[in-house]
mmCIF file of C-alpha atoms in Angstrom:
data_model
loop_
_atom_site.group_PDB
_atom_site.id
_atom_site.type_symbol
_atom_site.label_atom_id
_atom_site.label_comp_id
_atom_site.label_asym_id
_atom_site.label_seq_id
_atom_site.Cartn_x
_atom_site.Cartn_y
_atom_site.Cartn_z
ATOM 1 C CA MET A 1 -0.244 0.104 0.014
ATOM 2 C CA MET A 2 1.264 3.521 -0.889
ATOM 3 C CA ALA A 3 -0.414 6.774 -0.607
ATOM 4 C CA GLN A 4 0.163 9.955 0.980
ATOM 5 C CA VAL A 5 -1.642 12.722 2.716
ATOM 6 C CA THR A 6 0.157 16.041 1.924
ATOM 7 C CA MET A 7 -0.468 19.570 2.922
ATOM 8 C CA PRO A 8 0.387 22.955 1.274
ATOM 9 C CA ILE A 9 3.762 24.712 2.282
ATOM 10 C CA ALA A 10 2.074 27.722 1.550
ATOM 11 C CA ASP A 11 -1.269 28.952 1.556
ATOM 12 C CA THR A 12 -2.134 27.242 -1.795
ATOM 13 C CA ALA A 13 -5.839 28.471 -1.734
ATOM 14 C CA LYS A 14 -5.096 31.886 -2.958
ATOM 15 C CA ARG A 15 -4.888 31.649 -6.646
ATOM 16 C CA LEU A 16 -2.782 33.436 -9.162
ATOM 17 C CA ASN A 17 -3.885 36.983 -9.407
ATOM 18 C CA ASP A 18 -7.092 36.884 -7.675
ATOM 19 C CA THR A 19 -7.936 40.255 -6.191
ATOM 20 C CA VAL A 20 -11.209 38.862 -3.757
ATOM 21 C CA PRO A 21 -10.040 37.560 -0.516
ATOM 22 C CA GLN A 22 -10.606 34.159 -0.002
ATOM 23 C CA ARG A 23 -13.507 33.212 3.096
ATOM 24 C CA ASP A 24 -13.749 29.816 4.522
ATOM 25 C CA LEU A 25 -16.229 28.762 7.302
ATOM 26 C CA ILE A 26 -14.107 29.567 10.156
ATOM 27 C CA ASP A 27 -14.306 33.090 9.096
ATOM 28 C CA ILE A 28 -18.358 32.906 8.777
ATOM 29 C CA PHE A 29 -18.195 31.548 12.542
ATOM 30 C CA ARG A 30 -15.863 34.157 13.545
ATOM 31 C CA SER A 31 -17.741 37.132 12.204
ATOM 32 C CA ALA A 32 -20.787 35.348 13.339
ATOM 33 C CA PHE A 33 -19.683 35.146 16.869
ATOM 34 C CA ASN A 34 -17.075 38.540 16.734
ATOM 35 C CA VAL A 35 -14.320 36.071 17.567
ATOM 36 C CA LYS A 36 -10.947 37.880 16.391
ATOM 37 C CA PRO A 37 -7.925 35.532 15.913
ATOM 38 C CA ARG A 38 -4.871 35.886 17.486
ATOM 39 C CA LYS A 39 -2.160 38.125 15.754
ATOM 40 C CA ILE A 40 1.083 36.289 14.656
ATOM 41 C CA SER A 41 4.192 38.205 13.998
ATOM 42 C CA THR A 42 6.266 37.862 10.843
ATOM 43 C CA GLN A 43 9.043 36.718 13.052
ATOM 44 C CA GLU A 44 6.805 33.995 14.537
ATOM 45 C CA LYS A 45 5.759 31.123 12.247
ATOM 46 C CA LYS A 46 2.572 28.894 13.180
ATOM 47 C CA LYS A 47 3.467 25.066 13.021
ATOM 48 C CA PHE A 48 0.877 23.624 14.467
ATOM 49 C CA TYR A 49 -2.713 23.333 12.816
ATOM 50 C CA PHE A 50 -6.006 21.562 14.163
ATOM 51 C CA SER A 51 -9.280 20.873 13.230
ATOM 52 C CA PHE A 52 -12.105 18.794 14.725
ATOM 53 C CA LEU A 53 -15.734 18.209 12.651
ATOM 54 C CA PRO A 54 -18.501 16.296 14.223
ATOM 55 C CA ILE A 55 -21.148 14.998 11.902
ATOM 56 C CA ALA A 56 -24.376 13.036 11.678
ATOM 57 C CA THR A 57 -25.024 12.127 8.114
ATOM 58 C CA SER A 58 -26.257 9.126 6.078
ATOM 59 C CA ASP A 59 -23.968 6.736 5.190
ATOM 60 C CA GLY A 60 -23.844 6.100 1.443
ATOM 61 C CA ARG A 61 -21.597 3.141 1.406
ATOM 62 C CA SER A 62 -23.836 0.969 3.841
ATOM 63 C CA GLY A 63 -27.102 2.800 3.257
ATOM 64 C CA GLY A 64 -27.807 3.837 6.564
ATOM 65 C CA ARG A 65 -27.123 6.409 9.299
ATOM 66 C CA ALA A 66 -23.924 7.034 10.523
ATOM 67 C CA LEU A 67 -22.145 9.350 13.116
ATOM 68 C CA PHE A 68 -18.447 10.193 12.885
ATOM 69 C CA THR A 69 -16.051 12.779 14.053
ATOM 70 C CA SER A 70 -12.689 14.101 12.026
ATOM 71 C CA THR A 71 -10.158 15.214 14.055
ATOM 72 C CA THR A 72 -7.068 16.762 11.955
ATOM 73 C CA ALA A 73 -3.381 17.530 13.232
ATOM 74 C CA GLY A 74 -1.048 19.127 10.998
ATOM 75 C CA PHE A 75 2.811 20.154 12.400
ATOM 76 C CA TYR A 76 5.973 20.832 10.467
ATOM 77 C CA LEU A 77 9.099 18.373 11.327
ATOM 78 C CA GLY A 78 11.409 20.459 9.210
ATOM 79 C CA ASP A 79 11.855 24.025 7.411
ATOM 80 C CA GLN A 80 8.722 25.415 6.605
ATOM 81 C CA ALA A 81 9.621 26.917 3.337
ATOM 82 C CA THR A 82 11.059 23.305 1.714
ATOM 83 C CA THR A 83 8.851 20.982 4.156
ATOM 84 C CA ASN A 84 5.424 19.630 3.518
ATOM 85 C CA LEU A 85 3.187 19.645 6.590
ATOM 86 C CA SER A 86 2.828 16.783 8.185
ATOM 87 C CA SER A 87 -0.706 15.238 9.140
ATOM 88 C CA PHE A 88 -2.286 13.078 11.604
ATOM 89 C CA VAL A 89 -6.408 12.377 10.674
ATOM 90 C CA PHE A 90 -8.281 10.610 13.308
ATOM 91 C CA THR A 91 -12.024 9.554 11.989
ATOM 92 C CA PRO A 92 -14.036 7.155 14.679
ATOM 93 C CA TYR A 93 -17.538 6.605 13.594
ATOM 94 C CA PHE A 94 -20.363 4.375 14.113
ATOM 95 C CA ASN A 95 -23.884 3.733 12.403
ATOM 96 C CA LEU A 96 -26.948 2.140 13.285
ATOM 97 C CA LYS A 97 -26.439 -1.207 12.002
ATOM 98 C CA GLY A 98 -23.887 -2.188 14.161
ATOM 99 C CA ARG A 99 -20.796 -0.929 12.132
ATOM 100 C CA TYR A 100 -17.903 0.881 14.105
ATOM 101 C CA GLY A 101 -14.361 2.241 12.996
ATOM 102 C CA LEU A 102 -11.557 3.589 14.442
ATOM 103 C CA PRO A 103 -9.124 4.898 11.429
ATOM 104 C CA ILE A 104 -6.044 6.467 11.962
ATOM 105 C CA ARG A 105 -3.854 8.025 9.271
ATOM 106 C CA SER A 106 -0.813 9.616 9.117
ATOM 107 C CA SER A 107 2.039 11.346 6.771
ATOM 108 C CA LEU A 108 5.118 12.440 8.510
ATOM 109 C CA TRP A 109 7.160 14.427 6.044
ATOM 110 C CA LEU A 110 10.939 15.117 7.164
ATOM 111 C CA ASN A 111 13.208 18.085 6.770
ATOM 112 C CA ASP A 112 13.494 19.148 2.959
ATOM 113 C CA ASN A 113 10.605 16.149 2.159
ATOM 114 C CA GLN A 114 13.750 13.827 1.972
ATOM 115 C CA TRP A 115 11.614 11.250 3.914
ATOM 116 C CA ASN A 116 7.945 10.468 3.712
ATOM 117 C CA ILE A 117 6.540 7.900 6.385
ATOM 118 C CA ILE A 118 2.802 6.665 5.735
ATOM 119 C CA GLY A 119 0.770 4.789 8.265
ATOM 120 C CA ASP A 120 -2.917 3.652 7.808
ATOM 121 C CA THR A 121 -4.373 1.601 11.108
ATOM 122 C CA ARG A 122 -7.754 0.894 11.683
ATOM 123 C CA MET A 123 -9.796 -1.404 13.939
ATOM 124 C CA LEU A 124 -13.351 -2.202 12.320
ATOM 125 C CA VAL A 125 -16.385 -4.287 13.284
ATOM 126 C CA TYR A 126 -17.530 -4.496 10.079
ATOM 127 C CA PRO A 127 -20.757 -6.070 8.864
ATOM 128 C CA GLN A 128 -21.163 -6.041 4.759
ATOM 129 C CA TYR A 129 -23.409 -7.151 2.060
ATOM 130 C CA THR A 130 -20.874 -9.219 -0.574
ATOM 131 C CA TRP A 131 -22.474 -10.066 -4.273
ATOM 132 C CA GLY A 132 -19.994 -12.589 -4.736
ATOM 133 C CA LEU A 133 -17.243 -12.634 -7.562
ATOM 134 C CA GLY A 134 -17.888 -11.052 -11.165
ATOM 135 C CA GLY A 135 -19.830 -8.323 -12.804
ATOM 136 C CA LYS A 136 -23.046 -9.803 -13.269
ATOM 137 C CA GLN A 137 -24.246 -10.414 -10.369
ATOM 138 C CA PRO A 138 -27.935 -9.393 -9.847
ATOM 139 C CA GLU A 139 -28.914 -7.135 -7.254
ATOM 140 C CA HIS A 140 -30.896 -9.306 -5.059
ATOM 141 C CA HIS A 141 -28.065 -11.970 -5.171
ATOM 142 C CA LYS A 142 -26.310 -10.855 -1.676
ATOM 143 C CA PHE A 143 -25.304 -12.227 1.155
ATOM 144 C CA LEU A 144 -24.328 -10.600 4.840
ATOM 145 C CA VAL A 145 -20.882 -11.427 6.459
ATOM 146 C CA ASN A 146 -19.980 -9.854 9.520
ATOM 147 C CA TYR A 147 -16.269 -9.611 10.310
ATOM 148 C CA ASN A 148 -13.570 -7.412 12.531
ATOM 149 C CA TYR A 149 -10.800 -6.195 10.961
ATOM 150 C CA ILE A 150 -7.733 -5.076 12.088
ATOM 151 C CA ARG A 151 -5.470 -3.441 9.561
ATOM 152 C CA PHE A 152 -1.523 -1.943 10.048
ATOM 153 C CA TYR A 153 -0.180 -0.386 7.193
ATOM 154 C CA GLN A 154 3.276 1.415 7.272
ATOM 155 C CA THR A 155 5.437 2.723 4.136
ATOM 156 C CA VAL A 156 8.499 4.471 4.156
ATOM 157 C CA LEU A 157 9.479 6.572 1.076
ATOM 158 C CA LYS A 158 13.197 8.156 0.223
ATOM 159 C CA LYS A 159 13.001 11.095 -1.945
ATOM 160 C CA ILE A 160 15.051 10.121 -5.346
ATOM 161 C CA LYS A 161 14.179 12.740 -7.234
ATOM 162 C CA PRO A 162 12.387 15.912 -7.218
ATOM 163 C CA TYR A 163 8.491 14.788 -7.487
ATOM 164 C CA PHE A 164 9.636 10.861 -7.418
ATOM 165 C CA TYR A 165 9.876 8.594 -4.346
ATOM 166 C CA ALA A 166 10.705 4.999 -4.055
ATOM 167 C CA GLY A 167 10.597 2.864 -0.768
ATOM 168 C CA VAL A 168 9.307 -0.298 1.044
ATOM 169 C CA GLY A 169 6.476 -0.764 3.566
ATOM 170 C CA TYR A 170 4.643 -3.542 5.502
ATOM 171 C CA ASN A 171 0.770 -4.314 5.155
ATOM 172 C CA LEU A 172 -1.162 -6.677 7.608
ATOM 173 C CA ASP A 173 -4.836 -7.785 7.112
ATOM 174 C CA TYR A 174 -6.694 -9.443 9.703
ATOM 175 C CA TYR A 175 -10.175 -10.494 9.499
ATOM 176 C CA VAL A 176 -11.487 -12.078 12.652
ATOM 177 C CA ASP A 177 -14.385 -14.284 13.048
ATOM 178 C CA ILE A 178 -15.924 -14.288 9.463
ATOM 179 C CA GLU A 179 -18.975 -14.831 10.217
ATOM 180 C CA SER A 180 -21.902 -16.066 7.575
ATOM 181 C CA ARG A 181 -25.382 -15.335 8.484
ATOM 182 C CA GLY A 182 -28.205 -17.593 7.520
ATOM 183 C CA ASN A 183 -28.275 -21.230 6.435
ATOM 184 C CA GLU A 184 -25.510 -20.455 3.473
ATOM 185 C CA ASN A 185 -22.047 -19.725 4.368
ATOM 186 C CA LEU A 186 -19.649 -17.548 2.288
ATOM 187 C CA ARG A 187 -17.843 -20.689 0.932
ATOM 188 C CA ASN A 188 -20.641 -21.981 -0.891
ATOM 189 C CA PHE A 189 -22.232 -18.507 -1.885
ATOM 190 C CA SER A 190 -19.138 -17.086 -3.288
ATOM 191 C CA GLY A 191 -17.457 -20.624 -4.851
ATOM 192 C CA TYR A 192 -14.146 -19.181 -3.386
ATOM 193 C CA LYS A 193 -12.430 -21.290 -1.261
ATOM 194 C CA TYR A 194 -9.377 -18.653 0.420
ATOM 195 C CA GLY A 195 -10.498 -16.974 3.340
ATOM 196 C CA THR A 196 -14.218 -17.804 3.662
ATOM 197 C CA ALA A 197 -14.171 -20.437 6.400
ATOM 198 C CA THR A 198 -17.184 -19.527 8.685
ATOM 199 C CA ASP A 199 -16.099 -18.203 12.158
ATOM 200 C CA GLN A 200 -12.543 -18.515 11.329
ATOM 201 C CA ASP A 201 -10.024 -15.766 10.715
ATOM 202 C CA ALA A 202 -7.698 -14.719 7.652
ATOM 203 C CA PHE A 203 -4.396 -13.187 8.102
ATOM 204 C CA SER A 204 -2.224 -11.610 5.563
ATOM 205 C CA SER A 205 1.062 -10.125 6.271
ATOM 206 C CA GLY A 206 3.717 -9.134 3.757
ATOM 207 C CA ALA A 207 6.072 -6.429 2.428
ATOM 208 C CA THR A 208 5.649 -3.866 -0.266
ATOM 209 C CA LEU A 209 7.763 -2.225 -2.722
ATOM 210 C CA ASN A 210 6.843 1.312 -3.642
ATOM 211 C CA LEU A 211 6.932 3.877 -6.692
ATOM 212 C CA LEU A 212 5.402 7.364 -6.171
ATOM 213 C CA TYR A 213 5.501 10.609 -8.732
ATOM 214 C CA ASP A 214 3.770 13.564 -7.281
ATOM 215 C CA THR A 215 4.103 17.094 -8.720
ATOM 216 C CA ARG A 216 0.913 18.559 -6.747
ATOM 217 C CA LYS A 217 1.545 21.027 -4.026
ATOM 218 C CA ASN A 218 -1.514 19.809 -2.185
ATOM 219 C CA SER A 219 -3.524 16.599 -2.211
ATOM 220 C CA ILE A 220 -6.079 17.872 -0.295
ATOM 221 C CA ASP A 221 -7.129 20.167 -2.818
ATOM 222 C CA PRO A 222 -5.193 19.707 -6.158
ATOM 223 C CA LEU A 223 -4.291 21.978 -8.116
ATOM 224 C CA PRO A 224 -2.845 21.387 -11.707
ATOM 225 C CA GLY A 225 -0.393 18.324 -11.582
ATOM 226 C CA VAL A 226 0.039 14.792 -11.920
ATOM 227 C CA TYR A 227 0.183 11.660 -9.543
ATOM 228 C CA ALA A 228 1.011 8.197 -10.170
ATOM 229 C CA ASN A 229 1.342 5.813 -7.590
ATOM 230 C CA LEU A 230 2.335 1.949 -7.990
ATOM 231 C CA SER A 231 2.689 -0.867 -5.112
ATOM 232 C CA TYR A 232 3.639 -4.388 -5.263
ATOM 233 C CA ARG A 233 2.634 -6.170 -2.312
ATOM 234 C CA PHE A 234 3.806 -9.805 -1.564
ATOM 235 C CA ASN A 235 2.688 -11.808 1.442
ATOM 236 C CA THR A 236 4.692 -14.863 2.779
ATOM 237 C CA ARG A 237 4.017 -17.396 5.457
ATOM 238 C CA VAL A 238 7.219 -16.584 6.414
ATOM 239 C CA LEU A 239 5.558 -13.347 7.800
ATOM 240 C CA GLY A 240 2.960 -15.395 9.590
ATOM 241 C CA SER A 241 0.388 -14.943 6.417
ATOM 242 C CA HIS A 242 -2.142 -17.846 6.288
ATOM 243 C CA THR A 243 -1.462 -18.028 2.524
ATOM 244 C CA ASN A 244 1.226 -17.043 -0.054
ATOM 245 C CA TRP A 245 -0.188 -14.188 -2.250
ATOM 246 C CA GLN A 246 0.938 -11.350 -4.222
ATOM 247 C CA SER A 247 -0.927 -8.210 -5.660
ATOM 248 C CA LEU A 248 -0.545 -5.034 -7.631
ATOM 249 C CA TYR A 249 -1.961 -1.544 -7.310
ATOM 250 C CA LEU A 250 -1.202 1.147 -10.027
ATOM 251 C CA ASP A 251 -3.201 4.453 -9.413
ATOM 252 C CA LEU A 252 -3.110 7.561 -11.657
ATOM 253 C CA ARG A 253 -4.246 10.931 -11.804
ATOM 254 C CA LYS A 254 -4.362 14.052 -13.690
ATOM 255 C CA TYR A 255 -5.503 17.594 -12.865
ATOM 256 C CA VAL A 256 -5.706 20.301 -15.782
ATOM 257 C CA SER A 257 -6.816 24.065 -14.449
ATOM 258 C CA LEU A 258 -8.779 25.586 -17.252
ATOM 259 C CA THR A 259 -8.266 29.061 -16.256
ATOM 260 C CA ASN A 260 -4.737 30.999 -14.995
ATOM 261 C CA SER A 261 -6.337 33.288 -12.244
ATOM 262 C CA GLY A 262 -9.906 33.640 -10.289
ATOM 263 C CA PRO A 263 -12.235 31.360 -9.096
ATOM 264 C CA LYS A 264 -11.041 27.606 -9.463
ATOM 265 C CA ASN A 265 -11.920 25.670 -12.916
ATOM 266 C CA VAL A 266 -10.445 22.496 -12.961
ATOM 267 C CA LEU A 267 -10.904 19.095 -14.849
ATOM 268 C CA ALA A 268 -9.663 16.248 -12.765
ATOM 269 C CA PHE A 269 -9.251 12.640 -14.187
ATOM 270 C CA TRP A 270 -8.588 9.442 -11.803
ATOM 271 C CA THR A 271 -7.853 5.633 -13.070
ATOM 272 C CA PHE A 272 -6.565 2.728 -10.900
ATOM 273 C CA TYR A 273 -6.249 -0.955 -12.012
ATOM 274 C CA TRP A 274 -5.831 -3.274 -9.025
ATOM 275 C CA THR A 275 -5.211 -6.774 -9.354
ATOM 276 C CA SER A 276 -4.269 -10.161 -7.456
ATOM 277 C CA LEU A 277 -1.178 -11.696 -8.871
ATOM 278 C CA THR A 278 -1.602 -15.180 -7.550
ATOM 279 C CA PRO A 279 -3.946 -17.699 -6.042
ATOM 280 C CA GLY A 280 -4.709 -17.584 -2.255
ATOM 281 C CA THR A 281 -5.665 -14.140 -1.995
ATOM 282 C CA PRO A 282 -8.162 -14.162 0.899
ATOM 283 C CA TYR A 283 -11.960 -13.362 -0.487
ATOM 284 C CA LEU A 284 -11.877 -10.260 1.399
ATOM 285 C CA ASN A 285 -8.508 -9.210 0.136
ATOM 286 C CA LEU A 286 -9.697 -9.490 -3.590
ATOM 287 C CA PRO A 287 -10.092 -5.941 -5.462
ATOM 288 C CA SER A 288 -13.262 -4.735 -4.599
ATOM 289 C CA LEU A 289 -15.392 -1.393 -5.423
ATOM 290 C CA GLY A 290 -14.697 1.219 -2.489
ATOM 291 C CA TRP A 291 -11.834 -0.922 -0.581
ATOM 292 C CA GLU A 292 -8.753 0.868 -2.523
ATOM 293 C CA PRO A 293 -6.363 2.012 -0.109
ATOM 294 C CA TYR A 294 -8.295 5.519 0.668
ATOM 295 C CA GLN A 295 -11.785 4.131 -0.026
ATOM 296 C CA ARG A 296 -13.191 6.631 -2.366
ATOM 297 C CA SER A 297 -13.687 4.836 -5.481
ATOM 298 C CA GLY A 298 -17.601 4.157 -6.501
ATOM 299 C CA ARG A 299 -19.603 7.162 -5.790
ATOM 300 C CA GLY A 300 -22.914 6.225 -6.883
ATOM 301 C CA PHE A 301 -22.813 2.732 -5.533
ATOM 302 C CA ILE A 302 -22.789 0.969 -2.507
ATOM 303 C CA GLN A 303 -19.258 0.064 -1.073
ATOM 304 C CA ASN A 304 -17.882 -3.528 -2.086
ATOM 305 C CA ARG A 305 -20.783 -3.810 -4.776
ATOM 306 C CA TYR A 306 -18.068 -5.702 -7.585
ATOM 307 C CA ARG A 307 -15.530 -7.758 -6.368
ATOM 308 C CA GLY A 308 -12.921 -9.764 -8.586
ATOM 309 C CA GLN A 309 -9.423 -11.167 -9.299
ATOM 310 C CA ARG A 310 -8.921 -7.690 -11.253
ATOM 311 C CA LEU A 311 -10.494 -4.158 -10.989
ATOM 312 C CA ALA A 312 -10.408 -1.479 -13.442
ATOM 313 C CA TYR A 313 -11.782 2.111 -12.550
ATOM 314 C CA PHE A 314 -12.212 5.188 -14.350
ATOM 315 C CA GLU A 315 -13.387 8.531 -13.188
ATOM 316 C CA THR A 316 -13.624 12.600 -14.320
ATOM 317 C CA GLU A 317 -14.776 15.759 -12.121
ATOM 318 C CA TYR A 318 -15.169 19.246 -13.123
ATOM 319 C CA ARG A 319 -14.887 21.373 -10.403
ATOM 320 C CA ARG A 320 -15.575 24.871 -10.150
ATOM 321 C CA ASP A 321 -16.061 27.879 -7.505
ATOM 322 C CA ILE A 322 -19.512 29.542 -7.429
ATOM 323 C CA THR A 323 -18.480 32.729 -5.670
ATOM 324 C CA GLN A 324 -15.405 34.574 -6.228
ATOM 325 C CA ASN A 325 -14.221 34.128 -2.685
ATOM 326 C CA GLY A 326 -13.848 30.384 -2.888
ATOM 327 C CA LEU A 327 -16.504 29.780 -0.175
ATOM 328 C CA LEU A 328 -19.223 27.804 -2.223
ATOM 329 C CA GLY A 329 -18.299 25.602 -5.343
ATOM 330 C CA PHE A 330 -19.839 22.724 -6.952
ATOM 331 C CA VAL A 331 -18.751 19.436 -8.850
ATOM 332 C CA LEU A 332 -20.386 17.106 -11.635
ATOM 333 C CA PHE A 333 -18.206 13.856 -11.646
ATOM 334 C CA ALA A 334 -18.876 10.877 -14.037
ATOM 335 C CA ASN A 335 -16.995 6.819 -13.061
ATOM 336 C CA VAL A 336 -17.331 3.482 -14.866
ATOM 337 C CA ASN A 337 -15.694 0.245 -13.044
ATOM 338 C CA SER A 338 -15.379 -3.666 -14.119
ATOM 339 C CA VAL A 339 -14.148 -6.572 -12.350
ATOM 340 C CA THR A 340 -13.145 -9.850 -14.149
ATOM 341 C CA ASP A 341 -15.293 -12.655 -14.553
ATOM 342 C CA THR A 342 -14.407 -16.592 -14.290
ATOM 343 C CA ASP A 343 -12.959 -16.147 -17.795
ATOM 344 C CA MET A 344 -10.482 -13.198 -16.524
ATOM 345 C CA LYS A 345 -11.922 -10.519 -19.075
ATOM 346 C CA PHE A 346 -13.512 -7.402 -18.344
ATOM 347 C CA THR A 347 -16.881 -7.916 -20.027
ATOM 348 C CA TYR A 348 -19.401 -5.843 -17.919
ATOM 349 C CA TRP A 349 -18.610 -2.067 -17.362
ATOM 350 C CA HIS A 350 -20.843 -0.129 -14.821
ATOM 351 C CA PRO A 351 -21.254 3.382 -15.012
ATOM 352 C CA ALA A 352 -22.457 6.062 -12.114
ATOM 353 C CA GLY A 353 -22.464 9.978 -12.183
ATOM 354 C CA GLY A 354 -23.621 12.816 -9.898
ATOM 355 C CA THR A 355 -22.819 16.191 -8.550
ATOM 356 C CA GLY A 356 -22.339 17.898 -5.515
ATOM 357 C CA LEU A 357 -21.585 21.066 -3.558
ATOM 358 C CA ARG A 358 -18.422 22.283 -2.027
ATOM 359 C CA PHE A 359 -18.209 24.102 1.178
ATOM 360 C CA LYS A 360 -14.560 25.939 2.069
ATOM 361 C CA PHE A 361 -13.665 24.534 5.639
ATOM 362 C CA ASN A 362 -10.301 25.818 5.831
ATOM 363 C CA LYS A 363 -8.790 28.271 3.024
ATOM 364 C CA LYS A 364 -5.315 27.813 4.178
ATOM 365 C CA SER A 365 -5.289 23.930 3.681
ATOM 366 C CA GLY A 366 -7.863 24.218 0.994
ATOM 367 C CA THR A 367 -9.728 21.649 2.745
ATOM 368 C CA ASN A 368 -13.630 21.688 1.221
ATOM 369 C CA ILE A 369 -16.666 19.636 3.089
ATOM 370 C CA ALA A 370 -17.611 17.714 0.186
ATOM 371 C CA LEU A 371 -21.424 16.958 -0.201
ATOM 372 C CA ASP A 372 -22.252 14.511 -3.108
ATOM 373 C CA TYR A 373 -25.088 13.000 -4.546
ATOM 374 C CA GLY A 374 -24.276 9.804 -6.852
ATOM 375 C CA VAL A 375 -26.653 7.672 -8.753
ATOM 376 C CA SER A 376 -26.238 4.299 -10.752
ATOM 377 C CA LYS A 377 -28.412 1.555 -12.024
ATOM 378 C CA HIS A 378 -30.437 0.472 -8.698
ATOM 379 C CA TYR A 379 -28.726 2.949 -6.476
ATOM 380 C CA SER A 380 -28.175 5.953 -5.331
ATOM 381 C CA SER A 381 -26.370 7.445 -2.050
ATOM 382 C CA ILE A 382 -25.462 11.057 -0.614
ATOM 383 C CA ASN A 383 -21.873 10.919 0.616
ATOM 384 C CA LEU A 384 -20.219 13.684 2.836
ATOM 385 C CA ASN A 385 -16.682 14.095 3.162
ATOM 386 C CA LEU A 386 -14.007 16.099 4.271
ATOM 387 C CA GLY A 387 -11.542 16.678 1.203
ATOM 388 C CA GLU A 388 -11.907 15.830 -2.019
ATOM 389 C CA THR A 389 -12.592 12.344 -3.412
ATOM 390 C CA PHE A 390 -9.723 12.295 -5.222
#
């Protein structure tokens, strides 16, 4: 696994040649309650940023109501002029269908961005429907599986040249007490023999080799740039894995600014290819929609709707500010996905689309509150996130 959470070195929310002061929800709050921020002298540089957002909303991935909070801390571990802001994000949540989660993500940038250390730790109680393997499974052909999940991913990347990094990592996935409800079990339902035994565990432990190319200055609200991420994972019994298996994940993104100044006017493209390379991959580790590293794919679909040995995904989004001060914006998006069937071919393609509003939460980091409505055949959802989908 390899991904990063970068923050801007400077205030990237103010676009080139802008003359209208930028505003965010923090400014609105201060104006409403007459709160005056402490003045920072030119000699003093702020080294720590903290935000907290409690939300009660519909859970577009599970189809129920959900409560969650997002706590974000940012801090510098080097010269602010040449070092990205390190971040720590804690997003506990629960919904009213028995799903609980304690995910923690971190991204540490050492001085001059010479090293990037990325962490992804999760402890989840996660009942979820599965539709089996392949892209032709009908909507009614679903099966509820309950399990507890522990994830521990750590990746260390070294700067090789400007924008290009290489490194190694360790990935652990532990699915505990995989429970099949009803008279049928997951193995019979899916026809897949790895990691589907009732009331047993699936443990995967392996190393990763990673390459990263990223010209974006701010991944939270990406401005024009390119992102490419390649991660090869190999799990082995030597490290405690129940089976030996390997996978490959390739992620490509491109951001095109349609204007050089004024309000944001951006066209964004995202594609990824995720494949299991060998037999032995546990069922819950197989490529699945909405389960890529940051779990943002498939707006308009319920999470886990399609699963297979290989998954291909494409998405494009148009992003535009509505107000000159950047406080309010909108997006239009469309995506399509496919998983391989038993013949290992991408035969069935599943499209979705939608629109959304953006509310500037923090202009200094470019953080938006994203409210999206997505729709596909047989399903629609409302998703609320802190930050852009990609």
